[in-house]
PDB file of C-alpha atoms in Angstrom:
ATOM      1  CA  MET A   1       5.246  23.120  78.787  1.00 28.00           C
ATOM      2  CA  PRO A   2       6.363  25.741  76.196  1.00 37.00           C
ATOM      3  CA  THR A   3       6.482  24.484  72.631  1.00 46.00           C
ATOM      4  CA  THR A   4       7.298  25.861  69.214  1.00 63.00           C
ATOM      5  CA  ALA A   5       4.276  26.324  66.953  1.00 80.00           C
ATOM      6  CA  VAL A   6       4.105  24.136  63.863  1.00 92.00           C
ATOM      7  CA  ARG A   7       1.926  24.734  60.804  1.00 95.00           C
ATOM      8  CA  PRO A   8       0.636  22.304  58.165  1.00 95.00           C
ATOM      9  CA  TRP A   9       2.011  22.405  54.634  1.00 95.00           C
ATOM     10  CA  PRO A  10       0.819  23.730  52.195  1.00 93.00           C
ATOM     11  CA  ASP A  11       0.615  26.852  54.353  1.00 91.00           C
ATOM     12  CA  PRO A  12      -2.289  29.148  53.376  1.00 91.00           C
ATOM     13  CA  GLY A  13      -0.655  32.085  55.151  1.00 91.00           C
ATOM     14  CA  PRO A  14       2.180  34.327  53.939  1.00 93.00           C
ATOM     15  CA  LEU A  15       5.634  32.778  54.021  1.00 95.00           C
ATOM     16  CA  PRO A  16       8.143  34.454  56.344  1.00 95.00           C
ATOM     17  CA  ARG A  17      10.844  36.810  55.112  1.00 96.00           C
ATOM     18  CA  PRO A  18      14.294  36.767  56.770  1.00 96.00           C
ATOM     19  CA  HIS A  19      13.412  39.476  59.316  1.00 95.00           C
ATOM     20  CA  ASP A  20      10.359  37.470  60.427  1.00 95.00           C
ATOM     21  CA  LEU A  21      12.637  34.687  61.702  1.00 95.00           C
ATOM     22  CA  ALA A  22      14.303  36.757  64.438  1.00 92.00           C
ATOM     23  CA  PRO A  23      11.733  35.960  67.200  1.00 91.00           C
ATOM     24  CA  GLY A  24      12.129  32.198  66.758  1.00 92.00           C
ATOM     25  CA  PRO A  25      11.919  29.293  64.314  1.00 95.00           C
ATOM     26  CA  ARG A  26       9.089  28.628  61.895  1.00 96.00           C
ATOM     27  CA  LEU A  27       8.056  24.988  61.514  1.00 97.00           C
ATOM     28  CA  TRP A  28       5.893  23.090  59.029  1.00 98.00           C
ATOM     29  CA  LEU A  29       4.587  19.516  58.938  1.00 97.00           C
ATOM     30  CA  VAL A  30       4.604  17.980  55.468  1.00 97.00           C
ATOM     31  CA  ARG A  31       2.741  14.882  54.328  1.00 94.00           C
ATOM     32  CA  ALA A  32       3.142  13.003  51.080  1.00 87.00           C
ATOM     33  CA  PRO A  33       0.338  13.321  48.504  1.00 85.00           C
ATOM     34  CA  GLY A  34      -1.932  10.351  47.978  1.00 84.00           C
ATOM     35  CA  PRO A  35      -0.869   7.468  45.699  1.00 81.00           C
ATOM     36  CA  ASP A  36      -3.076   8.853  42.913  1.00 84.00           C
ATOM     37  CA  VAL A  37      -1.147  12.167  42.820  1.00 84.00           C
ATOM     38  CA  ALA A  38       2.063  12.218  40.778  1.00 80.00           C
ATOM     39  CA  PRO A  39       4.949  13.860  42.706  1.00 78.00           C
ATOM     40  CA  ASP A  40       5.941  17.250  41.264  1.00 84.00           C
ATOM     41  CA  GLU A  41       9.716  17.195  40.890  1.00 92.00           C
ATOM     42  CA  SER A  42       9.958  20.257  38.662  1.00 93.00           C
ATOM     43  CA  VAL A  43      11.685  22.488  41.248  1.00 96.00           C
ATOM     44  CA  LEU A  44      14.184  19.868  42.472  1.00 97.00           C
ATOM     45  CA  ASP A  45      17.815  19.915  41.378  1.00 96.00           C
ATOM     46  CA  GLU A  46      19.626  16.992  39.776  1.00 95.00           C
ATOM     47  CA  GLU A  47      20.973  15.627  43.063  1.00 94.00           C
ATOM     48  CA  GLU A  48      17.543  15.723  44.732  1.00 96.00           C
ATOM     49  CA  ARG A  49      15.985  13.904  41.779  1.00 96.00           C
ATOM     50  CA  ARG A  50      18.738  11.301  41.891  1.00 96.00           C
ATOM     51  CA  ARG A  51      18.138  10.714  45.591  1.00 95.00           C
ATOM     52  CA  ALA A  52      14.388  10.470  45.052  1.00 95.00           C
ATOM     53  CA  ALA A  53      14.817   7.940  42.236  1.00 95.00           C
ATOM     54  CA  ALA A  54      17.055   5.797  44.459  1.00 97.00           C
ATOM     55  CA  LEU A  55      14.244   5.267  46.975  1.00 95.00           C
ATOM     56  CA  ARG A  56      12.580   1.943  46.211  1.00 93.00           C
ATOM     57  CA  ARG A  57       9.292   2.382  48.065  1.00 93.00           C
ATOM     58  CA  PRO A  58       6.870   4.720  46.237  1.00 90.00           C
ATOM     59  CA  ALA A  59       5.638   6.110  49.577  1.00 91.00           C
ATOM     60  CA  ASP A  60       9.192   7.025  50.633  1.00 93.00           C
ATOM     61  CA  ARG A  61       9.863   8.602  47.251  1.00 93.00           C
ATOM     62  CA  ALA A  62       6.633  10.627  47.391  1.00 93.00           C
ATOM     63  CA  LEU A  63       7.413  11.921  50.886  1.00 95.00           C
ATOM     64  CA  TYR A  64      10.990  12.811  49.950  1.00 96.00           C
ATOM     65  CA  VAL A  65       9.792  14.790  46.929  1.00 96.00           C
ATOM     66  CA  ALA A  66       7.003  16.507  48.885  1.00 96.00           C
ATOM     67  CA  ALA A  67       9.397  17.467  51.693  1.00 97.00           C
ATOM     68  CA  HIS A  68      12.090  18.851  49.390  1.00 97.00           C
ATOM     69  CA  VAL A  69       9.581  20.702  47.235  1.00 97.00           C
ATOM     70  CA  ALA A  70       8.172  22.268  50.425  1.00 97.00           C
ATOM     71  CA  LEU A  71      11.700  23.199  51.524  1.00 98.00           C
ATOM     72  CA  ARG A  72      12.437  24.904  48.219  1.00 97.00           C
ATOM     73  CA  ARG A  73       9.118  26.731  48.121  1.00 97.00           C
ATOM     74  CA  VAL A  74       9.515  27.981  51.707  1.00 97.00           C
ATOM     75  CA  LEU A  75      13.091  29.096  51.079  1.00 98.00           C
ATOM     76  CA  GLY A  76      12.161  30.650  47.742  1.00 97.00           C
ATOM     77  CA  GLY A  77       9.327  32.612  49.327  1.00 97.00           C
ATOM     78  CA  CYS A  78      11.580  33.712  52.169  1.00 97.00           C
ATOM     79  CA  LEU A  79      14.426  34.815  49.890  1.00 97.00           C
ATOM     80  CA  GLY A  80      12.304  36.157  47.039  1.00 97.00           C
ATOM     81  CA  VAL A  81      13.656  33.779  44.388  1.00 96.00           C
ATOM     82  CA  PRO A  82      12.013  30.982  42.356  1.00 97.00           C
ATOM     83  CA  ALA A  83      11.924  27.691  44.271  1.00 97.00           C
ATOM     84  CA  GLY A  84      13.947  25.891  41.612  1.00 96.00           C
ATOM     85  CA  ARG A  85      16.738  28.465  41.817  1.00 96.00           C
ATOM     86  CA  VAL A  86      17.341  28.352  45.584  1.00 97.00           C
ATOM     87  CA  PRO A  87      21.077  27.556  45.877  1.00 96.00           C
ATOM     88  CA  LEU A  88      21.677  24.760  48.379  1.00 96.00           C
ATOM     89  CA  THR A  89      24.993  23.497  49.693  1.00 94.00           C
ATOM     90  CA  ARG A  90      26.595  21.562  52.540  1.00 90.00           C
ATOM     91  CA  LEU A  91      28.772  23.302  55.103  1.00 89.00           C
ATOM     92  CA  PRO A  92      32.105  21.709  56.080  1.00 86.00           C
ATOM     93  CA  CYS A  93      31.780  18.902  58.592  1.00 80.00           C
ATOM     94  CA  PRO A  94      32.895  20.234  62.018  1.00 77.00           C
ATOM     95  CA  GLY A  95      34.609  16.924  62.706  1.00 74.00           C
ATOM     96  CA  CYS A  96      36.643  16.264  59.563  1.00 79.00           C
ATOM     97  CA  GLY A  97      36.146  19.349  57.401  1.00 78.00           C
ATOM     98  CA  GLY A  98      34.588  17.319  54.580  1.00 77.00           C
ATOM     99  CA  PRO A  99      31.708  18.671  52.456  1.00 74.00           C
ATOM    100  CA  HIS A 100      29.007  16.761  54.315  1.00 75.00           C
ATOM    101  CA  GLY A 101      28.122  19.048  57.214  1.00 79.00           C
ATOM    102  CA  ARG A 102      24.874  20.872  57.884  1.00 86.00           C
ATOM    103  CA  PRO A 103      22.830  21.653  54.738  1.00 91.00           C
ATOM    104  CA  ALA A 104      22.545  25.395  54.072  1.00 95.00           C
ATOM    105  CA  VAL A 105      21.576  28.106  51.629  1.00 97.00           C
ATOM    106  CA  ALA A 106      24.656  28.934  49.544  1.00 96.00           C
ATOM    107  CA  GLY A 107      26.023  32.468  49.384  1.00 95.00           C
ATOM    108  CA  PRO A 108      25.378  35.520  51.587  1.00 95.00           C
ATOM    109  CA  ALA A 109      21.704  34.614  52.176  1.00 95.00           C
ATOM    110  CA  GLY A 110      22.855  31.559  54.124  1.00 95.00           C
ATOM    111  CA  ALA A 111      23.972  33.799  56.993  1.00 95.00           C
ATOM    112  CA  ALA A 112      20.420  35.100  57.512  1.00 95.00           C
ATOM    113  CA  VAL A 113      18.268  32.041  56.743  1.00 97.00           C
ATOM    114  CA  HIS A 114      19.000  28.596  58.173  1.00 97.00           C
ATOM    115  CA  PHE A 115      16.938  25.446  57.710  1.00 98.00           C
ATOM    116  CA  SER A 116      16.601  21.826  58.748  1.00 97.00           C
ATOM    117  CA  LEU A 117      14.525  19.009  57.276  1.00 97.00           C
ATOM    118  CA  SER A 118      13.637  15.572  58.616  1.00 97.00           C
ATOM    119  CA  HIS A 119      11.328  12.882  57.294  1.00 94.00           C
ATOM    120  CA  THR A 120      10.207   9.473  58.470  1.00 94.00           C
ATOM    121  CA  GLY A 121       7.388   7.068  57.595  1.00 89.00           C
ATOM    122  CA  GLY A 122       4.731   9.342  56.105  1.00 91.00           C
ATOM    123  CA  LEU A 123       5.617  12.612  57.854  1.00 96.00           C
ATOM    124  CA  ALA A 124       8.238  15.342  57.401  1.00 98.00           C
ATOM    125  CA  LEU A 125       9.197  18.305  59.589  1.00 98.00           C
ATOM    126  CA  LEU A 126      10.722  21.463  58.112  1.00 98.00           C
ATOM    127  CA  GLY A 127      12.246  24.291  60.151  1.00 97.00           C
ATOM    128  CA  LEU A 128      13.499  27.787  59.249  1.00 97.00           C
ATOM    129  CA  ALA A 129      15.342  30.112  61.631  1.00 96.00           C
ATOM    130  CA  ALA A 130      17.595  33.150  61.759  1.00 96.00           C
ATOM    131  CA  ARG A 131      20.393  31.022  63.249  1.00 95.00           C
ATOM    132  CA  PRO A 132      21.497  27.388  62.889  1.00 95.00           C
ATOM    133  CA  VAL A 133      18.548  25.109  63.569  1.00 96.00           C
ATOM    134  CA  GLY A 134      17.973  21.383  63.774  1.00 96.00           C
ATOM    135  CA  VAL A 135      14.685  19.493  63.615  1.00 97.00           C
ATOM    136  CA  ASP A 136      13.904  15.805  63.810  1.00 97.00           C
ATOM    137  CA  VAL A 137      10.755  13.712  63.555  1.00 98.00           C
ATOM    138  CA  GLU A 138      10.641   9.964  64.148  1.00 97.00           C
ATOM    139  CA  ARG A 139       8.156   7.164  64.578  1.00 96.00           C
ATOM    140  CA  VAL A 140       7.919   5.790  68.096  1.00 97.00           C
ATOM    141  CA  PRO A 141       9.960   2.572  67.856  1.00 95.00           C
ATOM    142  CA  ASP A 142       9.124  -0.892  69.051  1.00 94.00           C
ATOM    143  CA  VAL A 143      10.534  -2.176  72.317  1.00 90.00           C
ATOM    144  CA  GLY A 144      13.159  -4.273  70.546  1.00 91.00           C
ATOM    145  CA  LEU A 145      14.693  -1.252  68.813  1.00 93.00           C
ATOM    146  CA  VAL A 146      14.727   0.662  72.106  1.00 95.00           C
ATOM    147  CA  ARG A 147      16.568  -2.214  73.743  1.00 92.00           C
ATOM    148  CA  ASP A 148      19.143  -2.308  70.919  1.00 93.00           C
ATOM    149  CA  ALA A 149      19.702   1.442  70.598  1.00 93.00           C
ATOM    150  CA  ALA A 150      19.469   2.660  74.202  1.00 94.00           C
ATOM    151  CA  GLY A 151      23.132   1.868  74.827  1.00 93.00           C
ATOM    152  CA  ALA A 152      24.129   4.744  72.508  1.00 93.00           C
ATOM    153  CA  LEU A 153      22.522   7.327  74.809  1.00 95.00           C
ATOM    154  CA  HIS A 154      24.068   9.251  77.695  1.00 95.00           C
ATOM    155  CA  PRO A 155      24.518   7.013  80.796  1.00 95.00           C
ATOM    156  CA  ALA A 156      22.000   9.103  82.765  1.00 96.00           C
ATOM    157  CA  GLU A 157      19.438   8.672  79.963  1.00 97.00           C
ATOM    158  CA  GLN A 158      20.021   4.936  79.973  1.00 96.00           C
ATOM    159  CA  GLU A 159      19.304   4.920  83.706  1.00 97.00           C
ATOM    160  CA  GLU A 160      16.146   6.975  83.186  1.00 97.00           C
ATOM    161  CA  LEU A 161      14.849   4.507  80.610  1.00 96.00           C
ATOM    162  CA  ALA A 162      15.697   1.495  82.762  1.00 95.00           C
ATOM    163  CA  ALA A 163      13.718   2.977  85.663  1.00 97.00           C
ATOM    164  CA  LEU A 164      10.533   3.291  83.579  1.00 96.00           C
ATOM    165  CA  PRO A 165       7.886   0.598  83.138  1.00 95.00           C
ATOM    166  CA  GLU A 166       8.531  -1.190  79.853  1.00 93.00           C
ATOM    167  CA  ALA A 167       5.282   0.177  78.381  1.00 94.00           C
ATOM    168  CA  GLU A 168       6.599   3.763  78.740  1.00 96.00           C
ATOM    169  CA  ARG A 169      10.126   3.257  77.415  1.00 96.00           C
ATOM    170  CA  ALA A 170       9.436   3.548  73.679  1.00 97.00           C
ATOM    171  CA  ALA A 171       7.837   7.003  73.944  1.00 97.00           C
ATOM    172  CA  ALA A 172      10.560   8.192  76.332  1.00 98.00           C
ATOM    173  CA  PHE A 173      13.296   6.896  74.029  1.00 97.00           C
ATOM    174  CA  ALA A 174      11.657   8.617  71.043  1.00 97.00           C
ATOM    175  CA  ARG A 175      11.538  11.938  72.885  1.00 97.00           C
ATOM    176  CA  CYS A 176      15.208  11.628  73.772  1.00 97.00           C
ATOM    177  CA  TRP A 177      16.323  10.486  70.318  1.00 96.00           C
ATOM    178  CA  THR A 178      14.597  13.314  68.442  1.00 97.00           C
ATOM    179  CA  ARG A 179      16.113  15.859  70.856  1.00 97.00           C
ATOM    180  CA  LYS A 180      19.550  14.384  70.175  1.00 95.00           C
ATOM    181  CA  GLU A 181      19.143  14.401  66.396  1.00 94.00           C
ATOM    182  CA  ALA A 182      17.770  17.947  66.367  1.00 96.00           C
ATOM    183  CA  TYR A 183      20.711  19.184  68.474  1.00 94.00           C
ATOM    184  CA  LEU A 184      23.318  17.291  66.446  1.00 92.00           C
ATOM    185  CA  LYS A 185      21.872  18.622  63.189  1.00 93.00           C
ATOM    186  CA  ALA A 186      21.975  22.183  64.527  1.00 93.00           C
ATOM    187  CA  ILE A 187      25.679  21.896  65.348  1.00 89.00           C
ATOM    188  CA  GLY A 188      26.331  20.200  61.992  1.00 85.00           C
ATOM    189  CA  GLU A 189      27.709  17.018  63.508  1.00 78.00           C
ATOM    190  CA  GLY A 190      24.905  14.594  62.806  1.00 68.00           C
ATOM    191  CA  LEU A 191      25.203  11.070  64.120  1.00 66.00           C
ATOM    192  CA  SER A 192      28.823  10.710  63.030  1.00 60.00           C
ATOM    193  CA  GLY A 193      30.226  12.201  66.250  1.00 60.00           C
ATOM    194  CA  ASP A 194      29.914  11.266  69.907  1.00 70.00           C
ATOM    195  CA  GLY A 195      27.023  13.610  70.732  1.00 69.00           C
ATOM    196  CA  LEU A 196      24.525  10.795  71.230  1.00 83.00           C
ATOM    197  CA  GLY A 197      26.360   9.594  74.303  1.00 86.00           C
ATOM    198  CA  SER A 198      27.954  12.814  75.538  1.00 86.00           C
ATOM    199  CA  ALA A 199      25.043  15.290  75.536  1.00 89.00           C
ATOM    200  CA  HIS A 200      22.404  14.756  78.225  1.00 94.00           C
ATOM    201  CA  LEU A 201      19.030  15.924  76.887  1.00 95.00           C
ATOM    202  CA  GLY A 202      16.804  13.657  78.965  1.00 96.00           C
ATOM    203  CA  THR A 203      13.995  11.196  78.348  1.00 97.00           C
ATOM    204  CA  GLY A 204      11.304  12.888  80.452  1.00 96.00           C
ATOM    205  CA  PRO A 205       8.304  15.006  79.430  1.00 95.00           C
ATOM    206  CA  GLU A 206      10.542  18.098  79.206  1.00 94.00           C
ATOM    207  CA  PRO A 207      14.048  18.306  77.723  1.00 95.00           C
ATOM    208  CA  ALA A 208      16.953  18.558  80.128  1.00 94.00           C
ATOM    209  CA  GLY A 209      18.628  21.964  80.065  1.00 86.00           C
ATOM    210  CA  LEU A 210      21.628  22.339  77.772  1.00 89.00           C
ATOM    211  CA  PRO A 211      23.609  25.538  78.442  1.00 91.00           C
ATOM    212  CA  GLY A 212      23.487  27.945  75.505  1.00 93.00           C
ATOM    213  CA  TRP A 213      20.836  25.969  73.618  1.00 94.00           C
ATOM    214  CA  LEU A 214      17.084  26.148  73.091  1.00 94.00           C
ATOM    215  CA  LEU A 215      15.358  22.795  72.850  1.00 94.00           C
ATOM    216  CA  ASP A 216      11.647  22.119  72.420  1.00 95.00           C
ATOM    217  CA  ASP A 217       9.541  19.048  71.865  1.00 96.00           C
ATOM    218  CA  ILE A 218       7.140  19.544  68.949  1.00 96.00           C
ATOM    219  CA  GLU A 219       3.587  18.236  68.923  1.00 93.00           C
ATOM    220  CA  VAL A 220       3.043  15.772  66.104  1.00 95.00           C
ATOM    221  CA  PRO A 221       0.414  13.088  65.421  1.00 94.00           C
ATOM    222  CA  PRO A 222       0.215  10.074  67.751  1.00 96.00           C
ATOM    223  CA  GLY A 223       2.884   7.483  67.082  1.00 96.00           C
ATOM    224  CA  TYR A 224       5.585  10.081  66.333  1.00 97.00           C
ATOM    225  CA  ALA A 225       7.898  12.350  68.300  1.00 97.00           C
ATOM    226  CA  ALA A 226       9.658  15.523  67.156  1.00 97.00           C
ATOM    227  CA  ALA A 227      12.023  18.186  68.466  1.00 97.00           C
ATOM    228  CA  CYS A 228      13.628  21.473  67.458  1.00 97.00           C
ATOM    229  CA  ALA A 229      17.010  22.834  68.619  1.00 96.00           C
ATOM    230  CA  LEU A 230      18.899  26.074  68.064  1.00 94.00           C
ATOM    231  CA  PRO A 231      21.474  28.187  69.917  1.00 93.00           C
ATOM    232  CA  GLY A 232      20.260  31.044  72.093  1.00 84.00           C
ATOM    233  CA  GLN A 233      19.051  32.089  75.531  1.00 51.00           C
ATOM    234  CA  GLY A 234      15.752  31.025  77.109  1.00 42.00           C
ATOM    235  CA  ARG A 235      13.266  28.759  75.346  1.00 43.00           C
ATOM    236  CA  THR A 236      12.057  29.074  71.802  1.00 41.00           C
ATOM    237  CA  GLY A 237       8.351  29.265  72.650  1.00 39.00           C
ATOM    238  CA  PRO A 238       5.590  29.865  70.079  1.00 34.00           C
ATOM    239  CA  GLN A 239       6.116  32.823  67.771  1.00 36.00           C
ATOM    240  CA  SER A 240       3.657  35.654  68.143  1.00 30.00           C
ATOM    241  CA  GLY A 241       1.395  35.700  65.119  1.00 33.00           C
ATOM    242  CA  ALA A 242       2.071  32.021  64.353  1.00 34.00           C
ATOM    243  CA  PRO A 243      -0.930  30.124  65.738  1.00 32.00           C
ATOM    244  CA  GLU A 244      -0.340  26.647  67.078  1.00 33.00           C
ATOM    245  CA  SER A 245      -2.003  23.898  65.106  1.00 32.00           C
ATOM    246  CA  ASN A 246      -3.221  20.619  66.516  1.00 32.00           C
ATOM    247  CA  ALA A 247       0.059  19.211  65.310  1.00 31.00           C
ATOM    248  CA  SER A 248       2.591  21.414  68.124  1.00 29.00           C
ATOM    249  CA  ARG A 249       4.032  19.238  71.193  1.00 28.00           C
ATOM    250  CA  PRO A 250       5.630  15.789  72.061  1.00 27.00           C
ATOM    251  CA  ALA A 251       4.714  12.317  70.797  1.00 29.00           C
ATOM    252  CA  ALA A 252       9.079   8.883  67.081  1.00 27.00           C
ATOM    253  CA  SER A 253      12.455   6.822  65.801  1.00 27.00           C
ATOM    254  CA  SER A 254      15.333   6.044  63.324  1.00 30.00           C
ATOM    255  CA  VAL A 255      18.801   7.368  62.535  1.00 30.00           C
ATOM    256  CA  ARG A 256      19.698  10.121  59.812  1.00 36.00           C
ATOM    257  CA  GLN A 257      20.712  14.120  58.811  1.00 34.00           C
ATOM    258  CA  HIS A 258      18.904  16.491  56.117  1.00 38.00           C
ATOM    259  CA  ARG A 259      17.109  13.471  54.848  1.00 45.00           C
TER     260      ARG A 259
END
């Protein structure tokens, strides 16, 4: 099955410039530093530092900082500006028009470089693209969470899950959920709209086709699932010149947007 290549962060290779994003998205997996390494918050803005400080668990705080520092360094390298000076904003919500839509680069550069960021228990996924993009990574949930949350999915997806042996439902649910979150982030809606139940993206090994959209499962470590979505024709596929790492196809679970 075609997948989008994902690289580890820090990335030893050159960071992409805006024209490098035309063939498809660039993705990075980010892990938090060990407990003996103090998080480097020097490039974060005041709001990011406030959000980091509000996280009670040190591991969550360390991952948040690592993910947002990676985001700023990738964007800074792409745009040719210092990481701490990358201007970030929120686009208007497509549902209500409020200032809590898809996160974006402020100003003219935001039309050429789009990003998405997701983090969950110990792992973060960062995506850059030349058009609106959504990524999501989640832990594979326990059976109880699947049972509680499955009712929010499309009726056909609920039927697919019900037809599976119980031992296979958690992984199938995680595949479906990350596809949904990635798609909803790309359109700027997040989980506030009705996309969870209205869009059929499937629970099987390959995403169900969604007209006008590219959707790929991303390989991540065992116990997680991840997906990437963006508008366009055909599938995203690996970028030429961007080698696939051992972390680039399906394997996750929770509920959030530009976390």
